[in-house]
mmCIF file of C-alpha atoms in Angstrom:
data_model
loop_
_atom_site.group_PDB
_atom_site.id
_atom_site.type_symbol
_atom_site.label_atom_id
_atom_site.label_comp_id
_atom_site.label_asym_id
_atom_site.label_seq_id
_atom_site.Cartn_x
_atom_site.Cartn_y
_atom_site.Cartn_z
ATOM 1 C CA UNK A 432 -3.642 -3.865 5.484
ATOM 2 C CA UNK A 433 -4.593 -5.750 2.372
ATOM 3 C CA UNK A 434 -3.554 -3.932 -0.711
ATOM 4 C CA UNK A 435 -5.543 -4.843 -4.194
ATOM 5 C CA UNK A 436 -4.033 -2.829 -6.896
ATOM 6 C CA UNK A 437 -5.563 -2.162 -10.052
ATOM 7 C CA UNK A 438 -3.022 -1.187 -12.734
ATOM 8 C CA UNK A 439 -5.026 1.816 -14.170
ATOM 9 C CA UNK A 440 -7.713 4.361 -12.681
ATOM 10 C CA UNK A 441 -8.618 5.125 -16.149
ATOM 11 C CA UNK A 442 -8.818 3.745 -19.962
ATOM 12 C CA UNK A 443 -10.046 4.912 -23.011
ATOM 13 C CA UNK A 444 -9.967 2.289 -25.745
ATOM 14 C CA UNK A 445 -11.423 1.791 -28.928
ATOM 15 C CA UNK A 446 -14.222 -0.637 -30.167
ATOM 16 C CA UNK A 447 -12.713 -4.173 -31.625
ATOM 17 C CA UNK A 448 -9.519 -3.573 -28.997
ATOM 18 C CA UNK A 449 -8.406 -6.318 -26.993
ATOM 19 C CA UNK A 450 -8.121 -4.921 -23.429
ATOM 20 C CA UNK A 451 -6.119 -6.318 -20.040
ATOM 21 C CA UNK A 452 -7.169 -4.766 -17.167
ATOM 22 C CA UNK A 453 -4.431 -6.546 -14.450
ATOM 23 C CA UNK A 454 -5.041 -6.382 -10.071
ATOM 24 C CA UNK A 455 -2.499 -7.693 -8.106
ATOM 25 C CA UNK A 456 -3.018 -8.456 -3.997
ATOM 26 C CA UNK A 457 -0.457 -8.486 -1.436
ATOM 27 C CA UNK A 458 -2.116 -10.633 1.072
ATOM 28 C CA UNK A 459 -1.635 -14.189 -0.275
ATOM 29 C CA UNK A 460 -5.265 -14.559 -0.788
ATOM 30 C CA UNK A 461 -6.508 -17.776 -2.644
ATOM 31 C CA UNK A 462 -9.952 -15.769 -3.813
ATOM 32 C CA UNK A 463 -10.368 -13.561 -6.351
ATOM 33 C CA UNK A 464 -13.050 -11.916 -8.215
ATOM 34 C CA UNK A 465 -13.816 -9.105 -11.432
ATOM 35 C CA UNK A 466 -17.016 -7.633 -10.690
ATOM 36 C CA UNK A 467 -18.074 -4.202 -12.854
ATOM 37 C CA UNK A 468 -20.537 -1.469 -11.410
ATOM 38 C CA UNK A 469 -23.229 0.345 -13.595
ATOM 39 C CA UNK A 470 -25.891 2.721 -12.214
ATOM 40 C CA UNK A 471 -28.932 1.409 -11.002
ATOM 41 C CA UNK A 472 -27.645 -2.011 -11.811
ATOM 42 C CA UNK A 473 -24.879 -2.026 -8.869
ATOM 43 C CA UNK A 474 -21.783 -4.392 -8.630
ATOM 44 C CA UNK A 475 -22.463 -7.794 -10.710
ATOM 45 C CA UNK A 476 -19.590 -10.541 -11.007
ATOM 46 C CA UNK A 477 -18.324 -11.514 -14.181
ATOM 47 C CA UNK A 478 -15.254 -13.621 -12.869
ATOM 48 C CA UNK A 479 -13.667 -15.438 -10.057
ATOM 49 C CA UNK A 480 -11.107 -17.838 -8.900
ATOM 50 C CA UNK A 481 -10.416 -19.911 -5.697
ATOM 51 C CA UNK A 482 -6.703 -20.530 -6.865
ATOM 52 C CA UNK A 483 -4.188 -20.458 -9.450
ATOM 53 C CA UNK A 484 -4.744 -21.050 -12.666
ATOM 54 C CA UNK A 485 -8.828 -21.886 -11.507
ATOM 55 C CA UNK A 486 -11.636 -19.843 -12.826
ATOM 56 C CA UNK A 487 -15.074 -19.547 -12.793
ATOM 57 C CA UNK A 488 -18.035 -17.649 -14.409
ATOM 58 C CA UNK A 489 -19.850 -14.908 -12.571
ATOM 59 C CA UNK A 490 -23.217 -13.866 -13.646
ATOM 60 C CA UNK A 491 -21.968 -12.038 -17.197
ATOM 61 C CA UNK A 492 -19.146 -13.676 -18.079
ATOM 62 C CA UNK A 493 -19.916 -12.776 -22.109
ATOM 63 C CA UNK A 494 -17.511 -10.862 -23.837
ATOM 64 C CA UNK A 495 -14.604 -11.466 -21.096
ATOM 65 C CA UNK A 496 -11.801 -13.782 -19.963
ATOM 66 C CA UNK A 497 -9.593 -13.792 -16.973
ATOM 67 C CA UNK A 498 -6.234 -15.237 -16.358
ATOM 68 C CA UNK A 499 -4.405 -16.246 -13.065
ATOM 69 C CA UNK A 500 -1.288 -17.414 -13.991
ATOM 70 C CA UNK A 501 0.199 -16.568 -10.221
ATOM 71 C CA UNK A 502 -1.422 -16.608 -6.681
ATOM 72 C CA UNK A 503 -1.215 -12.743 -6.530
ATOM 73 C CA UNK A 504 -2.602 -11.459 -10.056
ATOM 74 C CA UNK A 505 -5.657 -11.608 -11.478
ATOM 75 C CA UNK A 506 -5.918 -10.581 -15.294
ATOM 76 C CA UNK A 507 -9.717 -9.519 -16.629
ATOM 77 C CA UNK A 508 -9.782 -9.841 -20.530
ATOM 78 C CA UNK A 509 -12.162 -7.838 -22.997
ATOM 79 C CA UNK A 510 -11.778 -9.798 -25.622
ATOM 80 C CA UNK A 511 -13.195 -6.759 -28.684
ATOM 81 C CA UNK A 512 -14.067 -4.105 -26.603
ATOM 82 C CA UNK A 513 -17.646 -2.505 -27.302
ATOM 83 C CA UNK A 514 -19.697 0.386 -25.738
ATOM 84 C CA UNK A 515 -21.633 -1.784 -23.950
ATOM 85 C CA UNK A 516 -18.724 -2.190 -22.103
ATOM 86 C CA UNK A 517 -17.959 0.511 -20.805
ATOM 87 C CA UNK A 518 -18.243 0.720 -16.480
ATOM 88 C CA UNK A 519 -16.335 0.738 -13.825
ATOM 89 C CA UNK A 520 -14.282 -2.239 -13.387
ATOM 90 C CA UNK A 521 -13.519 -3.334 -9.860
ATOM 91 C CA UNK A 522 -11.252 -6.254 -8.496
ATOM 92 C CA UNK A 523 -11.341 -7.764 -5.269
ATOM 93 C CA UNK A 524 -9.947 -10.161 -3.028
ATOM 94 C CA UNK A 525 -10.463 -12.286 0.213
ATOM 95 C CA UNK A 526 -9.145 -14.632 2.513
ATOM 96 C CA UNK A 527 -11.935 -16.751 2.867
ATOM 97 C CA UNK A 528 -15.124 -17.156 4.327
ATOM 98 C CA UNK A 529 -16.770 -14.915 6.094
ATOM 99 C CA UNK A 530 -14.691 -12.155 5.615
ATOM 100 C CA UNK A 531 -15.787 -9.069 3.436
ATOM 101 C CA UNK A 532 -13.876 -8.411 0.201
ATOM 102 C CA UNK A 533 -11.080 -5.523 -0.521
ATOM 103 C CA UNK A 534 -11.381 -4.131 -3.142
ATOM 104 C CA UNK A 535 -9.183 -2.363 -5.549
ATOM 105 C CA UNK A 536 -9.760 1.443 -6.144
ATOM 106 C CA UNK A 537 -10.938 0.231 -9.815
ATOM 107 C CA UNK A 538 -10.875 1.081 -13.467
ATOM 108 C CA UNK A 539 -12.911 3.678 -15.497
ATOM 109 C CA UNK A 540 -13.116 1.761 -18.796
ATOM 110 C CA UNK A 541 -14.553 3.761 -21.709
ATOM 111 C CA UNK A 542 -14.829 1.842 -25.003
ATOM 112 C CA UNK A 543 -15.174 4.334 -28.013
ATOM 113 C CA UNK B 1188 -37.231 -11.219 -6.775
ATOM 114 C CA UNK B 1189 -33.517 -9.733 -6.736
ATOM 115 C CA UNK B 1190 -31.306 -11.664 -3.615
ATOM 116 C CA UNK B 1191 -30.381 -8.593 -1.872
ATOM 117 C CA UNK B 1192 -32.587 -5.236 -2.248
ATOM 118 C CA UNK B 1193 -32.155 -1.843 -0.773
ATOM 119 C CA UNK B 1194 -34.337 1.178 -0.548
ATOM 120 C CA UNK B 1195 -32.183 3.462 -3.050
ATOM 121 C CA UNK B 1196 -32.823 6.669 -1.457
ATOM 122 C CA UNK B 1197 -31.379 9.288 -1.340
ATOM 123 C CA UNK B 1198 -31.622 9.993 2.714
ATOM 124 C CA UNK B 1199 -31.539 13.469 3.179
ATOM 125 C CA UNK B 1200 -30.783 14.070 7.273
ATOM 126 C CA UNK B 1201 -29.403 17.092 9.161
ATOM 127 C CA UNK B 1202 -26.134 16.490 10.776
ATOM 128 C CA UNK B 1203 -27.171 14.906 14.188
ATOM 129 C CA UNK B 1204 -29.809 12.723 13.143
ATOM 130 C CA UNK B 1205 -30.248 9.726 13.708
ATOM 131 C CA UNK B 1206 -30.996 7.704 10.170
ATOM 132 C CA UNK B 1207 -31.509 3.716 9.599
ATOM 133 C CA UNK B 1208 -31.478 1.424 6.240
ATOM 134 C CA UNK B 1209 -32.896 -1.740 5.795
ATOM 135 C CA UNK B 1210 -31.615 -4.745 3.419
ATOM 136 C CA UNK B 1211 -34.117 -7.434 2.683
ATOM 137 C CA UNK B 1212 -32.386 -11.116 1.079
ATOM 138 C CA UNK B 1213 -34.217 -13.574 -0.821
ATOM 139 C CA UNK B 1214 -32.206 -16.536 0.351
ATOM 140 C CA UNK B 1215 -32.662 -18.110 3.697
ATOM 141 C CA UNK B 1216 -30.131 -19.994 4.197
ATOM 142 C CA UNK B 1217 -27.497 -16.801 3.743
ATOM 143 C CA UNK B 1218 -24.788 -17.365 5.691
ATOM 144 C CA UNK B 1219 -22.756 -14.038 6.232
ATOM 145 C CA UNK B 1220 -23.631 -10.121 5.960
ATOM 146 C CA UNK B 1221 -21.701 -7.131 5.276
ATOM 147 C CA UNK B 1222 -22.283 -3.547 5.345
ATOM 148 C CA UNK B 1223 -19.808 -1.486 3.050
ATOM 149 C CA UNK B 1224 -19.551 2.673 2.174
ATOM 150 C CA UNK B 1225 -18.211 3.427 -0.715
ATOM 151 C CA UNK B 1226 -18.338 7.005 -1.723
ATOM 152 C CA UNK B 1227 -18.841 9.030 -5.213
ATOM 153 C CA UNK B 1228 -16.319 7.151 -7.551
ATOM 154 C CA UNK B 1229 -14.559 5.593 -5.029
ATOM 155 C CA UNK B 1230 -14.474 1.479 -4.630
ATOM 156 C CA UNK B 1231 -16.613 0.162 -1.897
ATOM 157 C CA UNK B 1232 -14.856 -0.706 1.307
ATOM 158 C CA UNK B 1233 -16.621 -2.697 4.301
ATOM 159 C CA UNK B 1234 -18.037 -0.941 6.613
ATOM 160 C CA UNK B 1235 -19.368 -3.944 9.191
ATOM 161 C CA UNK B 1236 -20.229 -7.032 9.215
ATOM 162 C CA UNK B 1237 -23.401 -8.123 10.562
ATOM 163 C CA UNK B 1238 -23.637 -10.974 13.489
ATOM 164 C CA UNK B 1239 -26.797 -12.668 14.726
ATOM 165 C CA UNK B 1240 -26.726 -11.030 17.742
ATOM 166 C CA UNK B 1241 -26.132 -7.564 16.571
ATOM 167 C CA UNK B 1242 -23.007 -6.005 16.698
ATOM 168 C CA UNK B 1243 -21.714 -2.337 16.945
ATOM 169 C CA UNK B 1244 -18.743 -0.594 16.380
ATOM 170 C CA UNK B 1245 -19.594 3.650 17.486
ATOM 171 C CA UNK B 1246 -21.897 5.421 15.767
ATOM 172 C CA UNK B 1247 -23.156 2.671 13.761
ATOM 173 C CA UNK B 1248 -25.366 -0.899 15.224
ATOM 174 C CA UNK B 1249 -25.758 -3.481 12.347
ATOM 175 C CA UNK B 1250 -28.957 -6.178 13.088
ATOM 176 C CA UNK B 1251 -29.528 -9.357 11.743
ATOM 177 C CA UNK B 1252 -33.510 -10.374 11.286
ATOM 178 C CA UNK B 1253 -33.196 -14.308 10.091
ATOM 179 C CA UNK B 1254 -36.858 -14.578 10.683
ATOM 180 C CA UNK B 1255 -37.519 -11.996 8.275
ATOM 181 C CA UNK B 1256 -34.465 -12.191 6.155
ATOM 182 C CA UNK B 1257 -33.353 -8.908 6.750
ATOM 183 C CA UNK B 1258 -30.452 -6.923 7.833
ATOM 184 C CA UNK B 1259 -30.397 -3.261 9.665
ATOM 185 C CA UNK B 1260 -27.844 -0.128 9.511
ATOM 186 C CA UNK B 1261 -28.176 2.317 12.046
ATOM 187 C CA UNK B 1262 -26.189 5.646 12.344
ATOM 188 C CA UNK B 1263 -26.339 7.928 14.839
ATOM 189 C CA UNK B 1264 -25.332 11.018 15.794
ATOM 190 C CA UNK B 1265 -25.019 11.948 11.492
ATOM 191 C CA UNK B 1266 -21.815 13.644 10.487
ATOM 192 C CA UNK B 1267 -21.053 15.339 7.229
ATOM 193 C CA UNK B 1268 -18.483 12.726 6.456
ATOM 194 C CA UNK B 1269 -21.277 9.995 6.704
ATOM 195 C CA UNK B 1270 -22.531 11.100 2.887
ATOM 196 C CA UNK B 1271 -22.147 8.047 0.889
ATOM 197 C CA UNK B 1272 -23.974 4.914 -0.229
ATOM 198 C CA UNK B 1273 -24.194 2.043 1.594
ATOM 199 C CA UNK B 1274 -24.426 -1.392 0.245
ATOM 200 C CA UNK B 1275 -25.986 -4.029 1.914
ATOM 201 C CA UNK B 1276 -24.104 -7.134 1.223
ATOM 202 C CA UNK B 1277 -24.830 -11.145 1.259
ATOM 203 C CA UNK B 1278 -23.389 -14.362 1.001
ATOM 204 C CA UNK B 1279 -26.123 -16.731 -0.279
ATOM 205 C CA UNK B 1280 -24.464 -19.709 -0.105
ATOM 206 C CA UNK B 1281 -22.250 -20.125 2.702
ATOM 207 C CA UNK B 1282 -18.888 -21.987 2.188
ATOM 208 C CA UNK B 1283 -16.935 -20.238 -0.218
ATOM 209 C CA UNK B 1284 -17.269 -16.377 -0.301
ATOM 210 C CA UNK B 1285 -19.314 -15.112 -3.106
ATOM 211 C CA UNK B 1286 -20.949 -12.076 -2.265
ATOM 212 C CA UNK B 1287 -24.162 -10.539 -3.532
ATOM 213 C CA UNK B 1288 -23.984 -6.894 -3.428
ATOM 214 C CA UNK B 1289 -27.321 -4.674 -3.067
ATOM 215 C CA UNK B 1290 -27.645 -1.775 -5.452
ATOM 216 C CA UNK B 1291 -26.995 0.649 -1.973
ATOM 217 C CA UNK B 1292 -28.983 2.838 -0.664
ATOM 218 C CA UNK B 1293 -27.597 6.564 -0.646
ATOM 219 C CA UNK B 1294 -27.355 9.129 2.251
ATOM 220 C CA UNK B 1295 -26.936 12.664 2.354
ATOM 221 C CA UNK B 1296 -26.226 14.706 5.588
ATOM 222 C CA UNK B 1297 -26.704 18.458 5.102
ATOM 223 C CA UNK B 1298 -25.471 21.171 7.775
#
């Protein structure tokens, strides 16, 4: 089975800190995305990338930058932290289309 | 008009039951569907995905409506173990995967 790893269930950080939340898969797969959930406003993407070192914008990209420096890992950055940012912070990755995503078991960001 | 949208619930059925969602998209020319589960502060994980003719895999028959541009989950036969919430998921575009997930739609099976 495809294993996305997420390197922390949960953070707390402080507002102004710059935060690295890191997911690594063990499939080989070229796609990979940052998406955060919020009630009532579900999952919404903030990152992905098709390849190494590629990246693209989501729908909220603000506030955030991602790395992918290697095939396998897929770095989401919080630039300053703030409240607003705290959510659950979910990674996921697939091998192409029309295959469904696996997902990491995600990352209960609190910003304080 | 949001691209995927889901009746949020909650479904409250007794174990047994027999209990359906629906999952209208905006986008007609969607190319691939997905139903995932993901339970109480857990990550989702896929659950089906959905083929033109209908597919089924046990207790659970995913349908595809292009004409109508939606997408069906039925469970029967409820278990305890069913309780979660079920996201109905899209891919707008075709071509490269980027899914659109609903907000989910949340079922509860009592004793």
């Amino acid at each position: 089975d495809v294993k996305v790893t997420q390197s922390s269930r949960y953070l707390v950080k402080r507002t102004g800190e710059k935060v690295f939340l890191e997911c690594v898969q063990d499939m080989d797969h070229e796609n990979m995305f940052w998406y955060r959930q919020d009630p009532g406003l579900g999952l919404r993407l903030i990152y992905f990338s098709y390849d190494v070192k590629m990246k693209e914008k989501g729908d909220i990209p603000e506030g955030y930058s991602v790395s992918r420096e290697k095939k396998e890992r897929f770095s989401l950055i919080l630039e300053s932290a703030s409240t607003n940012q705290t959510s659950m912070y979910l990674c996921a990755s697939t091998q192409g289309d029309n295959y469904g995503y696996t997902f990491g078991s995600g990352t209960r960001l609190t910003v304080v | 008009r949001k691209e995927v949208e889901q009746d949020p619930g909650p479904f409250n059925v007794p174990e047994g039951a027999t209990v359906a969602f629906n999952c209208t998209y905006s986008n007609s020319a969607s190319q691939s569907f997905f139903w995932y589960r993901q339970d109480c502060r857990k990550e989702p994980k896929l659950l089906m995905s959905v083929y033109s003719s209908g597919n089924e895999d046990g207790r659970f028959t995913a349908q595809l409506n292009r004409a109508s541009q939606y997408i069906s989950l039925l469970i029967r036969d409820s278990k305890l173990s069913d309780s979660a919430t079920y996201l109905c998921v899209v891919n707008p575009l075709g071509g490269f995967q980027k899914l659109v997930f609903g907000t989910g739609t949340r079922l509860l099976v009592s004793p």
